[in-house]
mmCIF file of C-alpha atoms and ligand atoms in Angstrom:
data_model
loop_
_atom_site.group_PDB
_atom_site.id
_atom_site.type_symbol
_atom_site.label_atom_id
_atom_site.label_comp_id
_atom_site.label_asym_id
_atom_site.label_seq_id
_atom_site.Cartn_x
_atom_site.Cartn_y
_atom_site.Cartn_z
ATOM 1 C CA MET N 1 -40.043 12.636 -20.134
ATOM 2 C CA LEU N 2 -36.707 13.756 -18.804
ATOM 3 C CA THR N 3 -34.129 11.049 -18.192
ATOM 4 C CA VAL N 4 -30.941 11.625 -16.237
ATOM 5 C CA ASN N 5 -28.715 8.594 -16.463
ATOM 6 C CA ASN N 6 -25.636 7.974 -14.345
ATOM 7 C CA VAL N 7 -24.500 11.586 -14.300
ATOM 8 C CA ASN N 8 -21.312 12.860 -12.685
ATOM 9 C CA LEU N 9 -20.576 16.564 -12.302
ATOM 10 C CA HIS N 10 -17.389 18.196 -11.072
ATOM 11 C CA TYR N 11 -16.316 21.659 -9.970
ATOM 12 C CA GLY N 12 -12.604 21.404 -10.625
ATOM 13 C CA ALA N 13 -11.456 18.431 -8.571
ATOM 14 C CA ALA N 14 -14.564 18.415 -6.347
ATOM 15 C CA GLN N 15 -17.288 15.991 -7.385
ATOM 16 C CA ALA N 16 -20.838 17.272 -6.778
ATOM 17 C CA LEU N 17 -22.871 14.531 -8.517
ATOM 18 C CA ARG N 18 -22.052 10.822 -8.337
ATOM 19 C CA GLY N 19 -23.853 8.511 -10.711
ATOM 20 C CA VAL N 20 -27.165 10.342 -10.423
ATOM 21 C CA SER N 21 -30.089 8.759 -12.283
ATOM 22 C CA LEU N 22 -33.640 10.032 -12.277
ATOM 23 C CA THR N 23 -36.698 10.430 -14.474
ATOM 24 C CA ALA N 24 -39.329 13.161 -14.504
ATOM 25 C CA GLU N 25 -42.488 12.097 -16.312
ATOM 26 C CA MET N 26 -44.871 14.335 -18.226
ATOM 27 C CA GLY N 27 -47.951 15.293 -16.181
ATOM 28 C CA LYS N 28 -46.164 14.479 -12.920
ATOM 29 C CA ILE N 29 -44.422 16.428 -10.186
ATOM 30 C CA THR N 30 -41.065 14.911 -9.381
ATOM 31 C CA CYS N 31 -39.489 16.263 -6.216
ATOM 32 C CA VAL N 32 -35.834 16.034 -5.236
ATOM 33 C CA LEU N 33 -35.256 16.543 -1.526
ATOM 34 C CA GLY N 34 -31.954 17.084 0.201
ATOM 35 C CA ARG N 35 -30.276 19.320 2.755
ATOM 36 C CA ASN N 36 -27.811 22.143 1.984
ATOM 37 C CA GLY N 37 -24.893 21.314 -0.276
ATOM 38 C CA VAL N 38 -25.893 17.788 -1.352
ATOM 39 C CA GLY N 39 -25.952 18.671 -5.053
ATOM 40 C CA LYS N 40 -29.569 19.631 -5.790
ATOM 41 C CA SER N 41 -28.724 22.811 -7.701
ATOM 42 C CA SER N 42 -25.872 21.026 -9.430
ATOM 43 C CA LEU N 43 -28.387 18.487 -10.724
ATOM 44 C CA LEU N 44 -30.548 21.282 -12.130
ATOM 45 C CA ARG N 45 -27.485 22.989 -13.629
ATOM 46 C CA ALA N 46 -26.715 19.711 -15.365
ATOM 47 C CA VAL N 47 -30.282 19.481 -16.697
ATOM 48 C CA THR N 48 -30.469 23.093 -17.880
ATOM 49 C CA GLY N 49 -26.950 23.137 -19.317
ATOM 50 C CA GLN N 50 -25.570 25.732 -16.912
ATOM 51 C CA HIS N 51 -22.694 23.405 -16.031
ATOM 52 C CA ALA N 52 -21.136 20.616 -18.095
ATOM 53 C CA ILE N 53 -21.411 17.054 -16.823
ATOM 54 C CA SER N 54 -18.365 14.812 -16.720
ATOM 55 C CA ALA N 55 -20.140 11.480 -17.287
ATOM 56 C CA GLY N 56 -23.572 10.114 -18.083
ATOM 57 C CA THR N 57 -26.434 11.199 -20.332
ATOM 58 C CA ILE N 58 -29.371 13.563 -20.057
ATOM 59 C CA SER N 59 -32.239 13.286 -22.513
ATOM 60 C CA PHE N 60 -35.663 14.850 -22.909
ATOM 61 C CA GLN N 61 -38.398 13.272 -25.029
ATOM 62 C CA ASN N 62 -35.844 10.850 -26.474
ATOM 63 C CA GLU N 63 -33.414 13.544 -27.611
ATOM 64 C CA THR N 64 -30.077 13.742 -25.904
ATOM 65 C CA LEU N 65 -29.252 17.124 -24.400
ATOM 66 C CA ASN N 66 -25.572 16.449 -23.661
ATOM 67 C CA GLY N 67 -23.438 19.293 -24.920
ATOM 68 C CA LEU N 68 -26.344 21.605 -25.768
ATOM 69 C CA PRO N 69 -26.028 25.141 -24.366
ATOM 70 C CA PRO N 70 -28.764 26.495 -22.056
ATOM 71 C CA TYR N 71 -30.567 28.487 -24.789
ATOM 72 C CA ALA N 72 -30.869 25.370 -26.967
ATOM 73 C CA ARG N 73 -32.350 23.478 -24.019
ATOM 74 C CA ALA N 74 -34.816 26.333 -23.470
ATOM 75 C CA LYS N 75 -35.856 25.886 -27.116
ATOM 76 C CA HIS N 76 -36.330 22.187 -26.420
ATOM 77 C CA GLY N 77 -38.878 23.165 -23.766
ATOM 78 C CA ILE N 78 -36.862 23.225 -20.567
ATOM 79 C CA GLY N 79 -37.995 26.107 -18.337
ATOM 80 C CA TYR N 80 -35.813 27.071 -15.393
ATOM 81 C CA VAL N 81 -36.665 28.876 -12.163
ATOM 82 C CA PRO N 82 -33.245 29.290 -10.541
ATOM 83 C CA GLN N 83 -32.454 29.306 -6.851
ATOM 84 C CA GLY N 84 -32.544 32.874 -5.531
ATOM 85 C CA ARG N 85 -34.882 33.758 -8.448
ATOM 86 C CA GLU N 86 -32.353 35.830 -10.465
ATOM 87 C CA ILE N 87 -34.798 38.564 -11.365
ATOM 88 C CA PHE N 88 -33.294 41.471 -13.323
ATOM 89 C CA PRO N 89 -33.560 44.148 -10.627
ATOM 90 C CA LEU N 90 -33.473 47.211 -12.888
ATOM 91 C CA LEU N 91 -35.903 45.862 -15.478
ATOM 92 C CA THR N 92 -39.638 46.218 -14.945
ATOM 93 C CA VAL N 93 -41.866 43.249 -14.209
ATOM 94 C CA GLN N 94 -43.074 43.386 -17.811
ATOM 95 C CA GLU N 95 -39.513 43.446 -19.157
ATOM 96 C CA ASN N 96 -38.532 40.557 -16.875
ATOM 97 C CA LEU N 97 -41.423 38.557 -18.310
ATOM 98 C CA GLN N 98 -40.442 39.548 -21.847
ATOM 99 C CA SER N 99 -36.926 38.264 -21.239
ATOM 100 C CA GLY N 100 -38.596 34.851 -21.559
ATOM 101 C CA TYR N 101 -39.259 35.607 -25.252
ATOM 102 C CA ALA N 102 -35.695 34.718 -26.226
ATOM 103 C CA PRO N 103 -36.277 31.066 -27.264
ATOM 104 C CA LEU N 104 -39.689 31.730 -28.859
ATOM 105 C CA ALA N 105 -40.852 32.042 -32.447
ATOM 106 C CA ARG N 106 -42.193 35.496 -33.321
ATOM 107 C CA LYS N 107 -45.852 34.431 -33.177
ATOM 108 C CA ASP N 108 -45.414 33.194 -29.601
ATOM 109 C CA LYS N 109 -43.899 36.408 -28.266
ATOM 110 C CA PHE N 110 -46.691 37.399 -25.939
ATOM 111 C CA ILE N 111 -47.312 36.917 -22.238
ATOM 112 C CA PRO N 112 -49.842 34.102 -21.662
ATOM 113 C CA GLU N 113 -52.835 35.286 -19.635
ATOM 114 C CA ASP N 114 -52.746 32.288 -17.274
ATOM 115 C CA ILE N 115 -49.622 33.803 -15.679
ATOM 116 C CA PHE N 116 -51.756 36.704 -14.453
ATOM 117 C CA ASN N 117 -54.575 34.362 -13.428
ATOM 118 C CA LEU N 118 -52.123 32.440 -11.255
ATOM 119 C CA PHE N 119 -50.279 35.517 -9.984
ATOM 120 C CA PRO N 120 -52.587 38.568 -10.204
ATOM 121 C CA VAL N 121 -50.051 40.656 -8.301
ATOM 122 C CA LEU N 122 -47.799 40.603 -11.384
ATOM 123 C CA LYS N 123 -50.484 42.272 -13.493
ATOM 124 C CA SER N 124 -50.845 45.117 -11.022
ATOM 125 C CA MET N 125 -47.085 45.612 -10.899
ATOM 126 C CA LEU N 126 -46.129 45.421 -14.581
ATOM 127 C CA GLY N 127 -44.396 48.807 -14.509
ATOM 128 C CA ARG N 128 -42.472 48.271 -11.256
ATOM 129 C CA ARG N 129 -38.816 47.394 -11.183
ATOM 130 C CA GLY N 130 -38.087 43.752 -10.404
ATOM 131 C CA GLY N 131 -35.732 44.763 -7.620
ATOM 132 C CA ASP N 132 -38.542 46.623 -5.807
ATOM 133 C CA LEU N 133 -40.694 43.495 -5.449
ATOM 134 C CA SER N 134 -40.826 41.433 -2.258
ATOM 135 C CA GLY N 135 -39.100 38.048 -2.241
ATOM 136 C CA GLY N 136 -42.403 36.256 -2.715
ATOM 137 C CA GLN N 137 -43.405 38.512 -5.606
ATOM 138 C CA GLN N 138 -40.016 37.946 -7.224
ATOM 139 C CA GLN N 139 -40.526 34.200 -6.928
ATOM 140 C CA GLN N 140 -43.873 34.512 -8.677
ATOM 141 C CA LEU N 141 -42.192 36.634 -11.345
ATOM 142 C CA ALA N 142 -39.459 34.025 -11.826
ATOM 143 C CA ILE N 143 -42.094 31.319 -12.346
ATOM 144 C CA GLY N 144 -44.018 33.624 -14.701
ATOM 145 C CA ARG N 145 -40.868 34.349 -16.707
ATOM 146 C CA ALA N 146 -40.254 30.615 -17.113
ATOM 147 C CA MET N 147 -43.901 30.106 -18.159
ATOM 148 C CA VAL N 148 -43.449 32.715 -20.906
ATOM 149 C CA THR N 149 -40.957 30.347 -22.584
ATOM 150 C CA ARG N 150 -43.826 27.741 -22.941
ATOM 151 C CA PRO N 151 -41.870 24.964 -21.236
ATOM 152 C CA LYS N 152 -42.682 21.282 -21.573
ATOM 153 C CA ILE N 153 -40.807 20.682 -18.356
ATOM 154 C CA LEU N 154 -40.466 23.238 -15.594
ATOM 155 C CA VAL N 155 -37.439 22.934 -13.337
ATOM 156 C CA LEU N 156 -37.687 24.801 -10.014
ATOM 157 C CA ASP N 157 -34.870 25.243 -7.500
ATOM 158 C CA GLU N 158 -36.212 25.729 -3.944
ATOM 159 C CA PRO N 159 -39.112 28.043 -4.831
ATOM 160 C CA THR N 160 -40.219 28.223 -1.171
ATOM 161 C CA GLU N 161 -36.847 29.409 0.152
ATOM 162 C CA GLY N 162 -37.362 32.527 2.269
ATOM 163 C CA ILE N 163 -40.989 32.937 1.181
ATOM 164 C CA GLN N 164 -43.937 33.663 3.465
ATOM 165 C CA PRO N 165 -46.583 30.923 3.919
ATOM 166 C CA SER N 166 -49.412 32.627 2.003
ATOM 167 C CA ILE N 167 -47.253 32.938 -1.114
ATOM 168 C CA ILE N 168 -45.955 29.378 -0.691
ATOM 169 C CA LYS N 169 -49.611 28.308 -1.008
ATOM 170 C CA ASP N 170 -49.999 30.304 -4.243
ATOM 171 C CA ILE N 171 -46.839 28.740 -5.623
ATOM 172 C CA GLY N 172 -48.038 25.247 -4.749
ATOM 173 C CA ARG N 173 -51.362 25.961 -6.453
ATOM 174 C CA ALA N 174 -49.547 27.241 -9.559
ATOM 175 C CA ILE N 175 -47.338 24.159 -9.773
ATOM 176 C CA ARG N 176 -50.357 21.878 -9.510
ATOM 177 C CA TYR N 177 -52.219 23.902 -12.134
ATOM 178 C CA LEU N 178 -49.313 23.596 -14.556
ATOM 179 C CA ARG N 179 -49.167 19.844 -14.123
ATOM 180 C CA ASP N 180 -52.918 19.341 -14.439
ATOM 181 C CA SER N 181 -53.859 21.856 -17.121
ATOM 182 C CA THR N 182 -50.928 21.525 -19.493
ATOM 183 C CA GLY N 183 -49.547 18.079 -18.669
ATOM 184 C CA MET N 184 -46.058 19.465 -18.359
ATOM 185 C CA ALA N 185 -43.438 17.696 -16.301
ATOM 186 C CA ILE N 186 -42.309 19.445 -13.130
ATOM 187 C CA LEU N 187 -38.924 18.817 -11.547
ATOM 188 C CA LEU N 188 -38.923 20.458 -8.146
ATOM 189 C CA VAL N 189 -35.924 20.716 -5.845
ATOM 190 C CA GLU N 190 -36.794 21.368 -2.190
ATOM 191 C CA GLN N 191 -35.722 21.169 1.412
ATOM 192 C CA TYR N 192 -39.267 21.819 2.638
ATOM 193 C CA LEU N 193 -40.563 18.304 3.220
ATOM 194 C CA ASP N 194 -44.245 19.106 3.794
ATOM 195 C CA PHE N 195 -44.477 21.196 0.619
ATOM 196 C CA CYS N 196 -42.896 18.379 -1.345
ATOM 197 C CA ARG N 197 -45.155 15.712 0.167
ATOM 198 C CA GLU N 198 -48.302 17.678 -0.603
ATOM 199 C CA LEU N 199 -47.359 18.234 -4.228
ATOM 200 C CA ALA N 200 -45.158 15.442 -5.428
ATOM 201 C CA ASP N 201 -46.065 12.328 -7.359
ATOM 202 C CA GLN N 202 -42.552 10.909 -7.211
ATOM 203 C CA VAL N 203 -39.871 11.683 -4.622
ATOM 204 C CA TYR N 204 -36.105 11.351 -4.731
ATOM 205 C CA ILE N 205 -33.786 12.095 -1.822
ATOM 206 C CA MET N 206 -30.196 13.169 -2.407
ATOM 207 C CA ASP N 207 -27.295 12.975 -0.001
ATOM 208 C CA ARG N 208 -23.690 13.904 -0.755
ATOM 209 C CA GLY N 209 -24.096 13.937 -4.497
ATOM 210 C CA GLU N 210 -26.024 10.663 -4.689
ATOM 211 C CA ILE N 211 -29.645 9.553 -4.905
ATOM 212 C CA VAL N 212 -30.308 7.629 -1.690
ATOM 213 C CA HIS N 213 -34.071 7.104 -2.026
ATOM 214 C CA GLU N 214 -36.597 6.924 -4.831
ATOM 215 C CA GLY N 215 -40.322 6.170 -4.696
ATOM 216 C CA PRO N 216 -43.903 7.372 -5.007
ATOM 217 C CA ALA N 217 -44.836 10.223 -2.659
ATOM 218 C CA GLU N 218 -47.588 8.154 -0.958
ATOM 219 C CA THR N 219 -45.091 5.638 0.372
ATOM 220 C CA LEU N 220 -42.483 8.180 1.519
ATOM 221 C CA ASP N 221 -41.226 7.342 4.993
ATOM 222 C CA THR N 222 -41.397 10.786 6.619
ATOM 223 C CA ALA N 223 -39.056 9.881 9.447
ATOM 224 C CA GLU N 224 -36.437 8.612 7.015
ATOM 225 C CA ALA N 225 -36.825 11.699 4.846
ATOM 226 C CA ARG N 226 -36.408 13.952 7.876
ATOM 227 C CA ARG N 227 -33.234 12.107 8.835
ATOM 228 C CA HIS N 228 -31.755 12.945 5.447
ATOM 229 C CA LEU N 229 -32.834 16.571 5.742
ATOM 230 C CA THR N 230 -31.303 17.273 9.132
ATOM 231 C CA VAL N 231 -27.585 17.529 9.590
HETATM 232 N N1 LIG Y 1 -19.388 26.912 -8.539
HETATM 233 C C1 LIG Y 1 -18.946 26.016 -7.650
HETATM 234 N N2 LIG Y 1 -17.625 25.791 -7.473
HETATM 235 C C2 LIG Y 1 -17.164 24.892 -6.579
HETATM 236 N N3 LIG Y 1 -17.963 24.136 -5.802
HETATM 237 C C3 LIG Y 1 -19.288 24.315 -5.928
HETATM 238 C C4 LIG Y 1 -19.842 25.260 -6.848
HETATM 239 N N4 LIG Y 1 -21.190 25.209 -6.738
HETATM 240 C C5 LIG Y 1 -21.454 24.279 -5.798
HETATM 241 N N5 LIG Y 1 -20.322 23.739 -5.313
HETATM 242 C C6 LIG Y 1 -20.216 22.670 -4.289
HETATM 243 O O1 LIG Y 1 -20.898 21.527 -4.789
HETATM 244 C C7 LIG Y 1 -21.663 20.905 -3.761
HETATM 245 C C8 LIG Y 1 -23.121 20.860 -4.162
HETATM 246 O O2 LIG Y 1 -23.617 22.182 -4.269
HETATM 247 P P1 LIG Y 1 -25.103 22.509 -4.731
HETATM 248 O O3 LIG Y 1 -25.199 23.982 -4.900
HETATM 249 O O4 LIG Y 1 -25.463 21.660 -5.877
HETATM 250 O O5 LIG Y 1 -25.930 22.030 -3.450
HETATM 251 P P2 LIG Y 1 -27.466 22.244 -3.080
HETATM 252 O O6 LIG Y 1 -27.994 20.912 -2.696
HETATM 253 O O7 LIG Y 1 -28.156 22.976 -4.152
HETATM 254 O O8 LIG Y 1 -27.374 23.163 -1.765
HETATM 255 P P3 LIG Y 1 -28.392 24.304 -1.224
HETATM 256 O O9 LIG Y 1 -29.528 23.582 -0.602
HETATM 257 O O10 LIG Y 1 -27.594 25.055 -0.219
HETATM 258 O O11 LIG Y 1 -28.801 25.152 -2.384
HETATM 259 C C9 LIG Y 1 -21.401 21.713 -2.496
HETATM 260 O O12 LIG Y 1 -20.372 21.066 -1.787
HETATM 261 C C10 LIG Y 1 -20.937 23.047 -3.022
HETATM 262 O O13 LIG Y 1 -20.060 23.665 -2.112
HETATM 263 MG MG1 LIG Y 2 -29.101 24.771 -4.239
#
């Protein structure tokens, strides 16, 4: 499992994470809810190594990740679906998927078929440029690209942001499939409460750089969660 213990993160003098602790267990969907600017992406940048932390420890399967660069964390099995998707617009869908080969051993450099089972649209668009896809298709591509790296934990930053409802359903189905079929851990950052409640096993709520609630999804107090999500 992933363990984040007492982590601080700064941008210059501004502190974005304050003593954040959380765990994401294998075979579970752990959801972090919070409104704009509370530090959700900063938490994922800390986990994936995109931004250095200033205090605390982050470990995955009992190995500490502190100080490791992003590519080393990808090799450790951390897959990342960034906010805004970050598809390479001029590369084809196939090339975008192949960009996930970077941390893999030679024998693993192929695109797993379950990506196309989950997102058939990607198969029919392999030769299209990433930038020509709709937002929803790009989101599916971003998840597919992360799946190519064979993650043990998949970290997703607001995958429903700006996506139409039918594709949100497909994404929810894919996330559930990944948890159930491969037993991977999922760490999902969201503002969309209903999506989170339907999927999550464990829920955290963040406010102003801190965790303000933690508990199983079944016992989540929806009214309290909504209070934290509205300004
Ligand atoms: N590169 C940066 N430099 C300086 N401040 C930053 C930087 N990135 C984020 N911040 C600040 O850190 C705080 C947390 O930002 P973060 O992006 O983690 O929030 P978030 O919860 O992901 O928000 P959103 O829901 O809008 O994506 C905000 O106050 C933000 O302005
Ligand atoms: Mg964010």
